[in-house]
Each structure stands twice: as C-alpha cells, then as structure tokens.
Amino acid sequence: MIPFSKPSMTNLEQQYIAQSLQNTLCGDGAFTHRAVEMLGSRLENPRMLLTTSCTHALEMAALLCDLQPGDEVILPSFTFVSTANAFLLRGAKLVFCDIEPETMNMDVCLLPQLITPKTKVITPVDYAGVPCNMDAIREIADRHTLYVVEDAAQAVGSRYKGKASGCKADFACYSFHATKNYVMGEGGAIAIRDEEHFKRAEIIREKGTDRNQFLRGAVDKYTWCSMGSSYLPADPLAAMLCAQLERFDEIMKKRMNIWNCYHTAFAPLEQTGALRRPVVPDYAEHNAHMYYLILPSSDRRNQFIASLQARQIVAPFHYIPLHSSPMGIRLGAKHSSLPVTEEYADRLVRLPLWTDMEQSAVDQVIDAVWKAVTG
Ligand SMILES: *Cc1c(COP(=O)(O)O)cnc(C)c1O
C-alpha cells in the first residue's frame, strides 16, 4: 500500500531527542530556543513562539484579538476545523467566505460584501501551501481596521511576493503536525507582527504569568498577569523540530521534485479535460505541501479514489466544508450558500506526497492516475 503521508526521520532527529532527554524536559529549554531562532530566520519574523499545535497558535491569536461575543470573523468554509474553533471558543460569530476555484483560497473579491460594523478579523487559509492574495486582504483589513490572522498551517517555507508566508498578517499560525512538511509530532508556532502583542502572547502562552520575563532575569519572581493557558511544547519535541529545520532545504527539495513530477506527468490529461491541476499564482511560491487534482464531477472523483484504492494507493478527498458539517448547520450556516466551495470540495482528490517517497512509488501513482482517468 502506498500511504498518503509519512514523516521523514533520520539519525539527526534521534540524536537530538536523545540529547534533550538529558535536560529538564519541560518547555522553553535549549532546543526550543534553537528551534525558534531557526524559525525566526526562515519565516522572517523574530517575534515567534513555539506552541503545542497550530490549533493552539490560532487560539492564542483569537485571544490576542480581544474578541467580544457577537464580533464577526470572516474565514473560508473549506478549511480545517481549528480555523473555526479558535474563534468560536471566544464567542465570535463565524462568517464563511467562498473560495476561488484556481487555488481553493478565500475569494478576496467577496470580502467587501461580508464586512459589517461587527467584523473584527479576516482569517485567510493558505491551502496546499499556496499563499492567499495577501496584499488585497491586508488593504481591506487596514481600510476597516481589522486583524488578519493567517492560517499558514500548511505554508511553512512558502513565499508571497518573495517574502515568507505570514509576513503580511498580524498573527500567522504554522503547524508541525506529523502530516505537515516539517514535523514535531504535534506542534506549531505563532508569528506576531508587533511588539505589544508579542509581550501579551508570551504571558498568554505561560498560563497568564510573566514566567518568560522571570527566566530572562527581568523580574525576580513570576506572577499571574492575565488570562492564559499552557501552550508550550516539551523540549524533546522541539529537539525533533530542530533536526527537521536543519534539514529544511533537503526536505523542501525532495517534496518539490515529487510535486513537479506529478505536475509534468498530468499536463496532457489537463489538455484533454480529464482533470485539472493546481494553479500557483504569479505572486506565490509554494512549498510542495500537497498535490491535488480536480476531477470533472463528484462521481468521477469518487470513481477515481476507488480506482487508486484498487491499485493499493491512498488518495483521499479533503475537507467537508465547515458550513455543511453538523456543527456548521447547528450554527445556522445556510446550505448552498457557497457554490464554489461546495462544488470543488466534491471534485478534489489528494495524491500521496511525502519527503522520502521513492521514484518507483511516484511512477506507480502517475501510472494509476493515467489508468483511472483514461482507462
Ligand atoms: C494542519 C492544519 C491545522 C491544524 O494544525 P495542528 O498543528 O494539527 O493543530 C489547522 N489549519 C490547517 C489549514 C491545517 O492544515
């Protein structure tokens, strides 16, 4: 069976984890500091905190936005549940925005009509590691004095107009979950644009205390300062991430080779209209997080998945749109209000792609895709 995803582990990860076990194990140890330094330089923002997950990074962002019950947050429906839960936990109202068919990202043209006096946050999601149209989102947010919380869970290493993904957001949230490009099992990070929010974030992340300042010697004891929780990962997980970040370019290059193999191999199938390939806009450089295909219909997509399954290949579809999920319906989202989301969620399928995937497996997938759509 060719699995959909598999983390890439080497002796380096093992060596760093073994080393970390000699230390105190708790959060914000030596490996966390190293990981944050490497992340800060890769993601071009020194105001970076390592978190227990991207879900928690999003929850921190929602806390930092100071949402009041009834405040509105605009987000796509075609996303992971955490994008929505983070704001729901703060009592905000979710306003779902449709996507553009080319990238499956938020359709920026629809934003003006969704903004009301209650709107406080816009939350773009960089699907498949392809950044959203951030200048347009930033411009609208600035005009209405809104926060931009970028769910860049899949976009570690992607670039927008030459700069690291997340650079235009007030808060950018990244994931190092085992299924992402760079992994620490469960983990994430938040990048913060301004210093005041960063200071508050350090406190929120440490149970509402100024323990970070205490550890730096800035205060002689630490105390309760604000509402907060525990969002710091244990240092052995940061050790795993350090090894992955040292392998940053190697991992990116291997994934990119596979992505490009798929993209070249399926060009003729796109010509005949048998399928559509992902579109990467001129402003974006992706990170080869995911390779997906758009089939002509939902039925054809489902036959495609079965056909690959019969050839021992796992090719899953992706999100059930949040607005049509049981929770979305309970929240009062109108069905059939997001036509592009509904249509494309039903036509999309993802192909196996992981760092150490052998060329023979890639070739096997390509062969199976050709047979599924032409045979
Ligand atoms: C993976 C993912 C998350 C959640 O990340 P965790 O680190 O598992 O919490 C959130 N949003 C998107 C778009 C994701 O792909």
PDB file of C-alpha atoms in Angstrom, residues 37 100 258 336:
ATOM      1  CA  GLU A  37      15.804  31.065  16.267  1.00  0.00           C
ATOM      2  CA  GLU A 100     -11.687  30.858  -5.849  1.00  0.00           C
ATOM      3  CA  ILE A 258       7.769  14.849  -6.453  1.00  0.00           C
ATOM      4  CA  SER A 336     -25.805  26.002  -0.676  1.00  0.00           C
TER       5      SER A 336
END
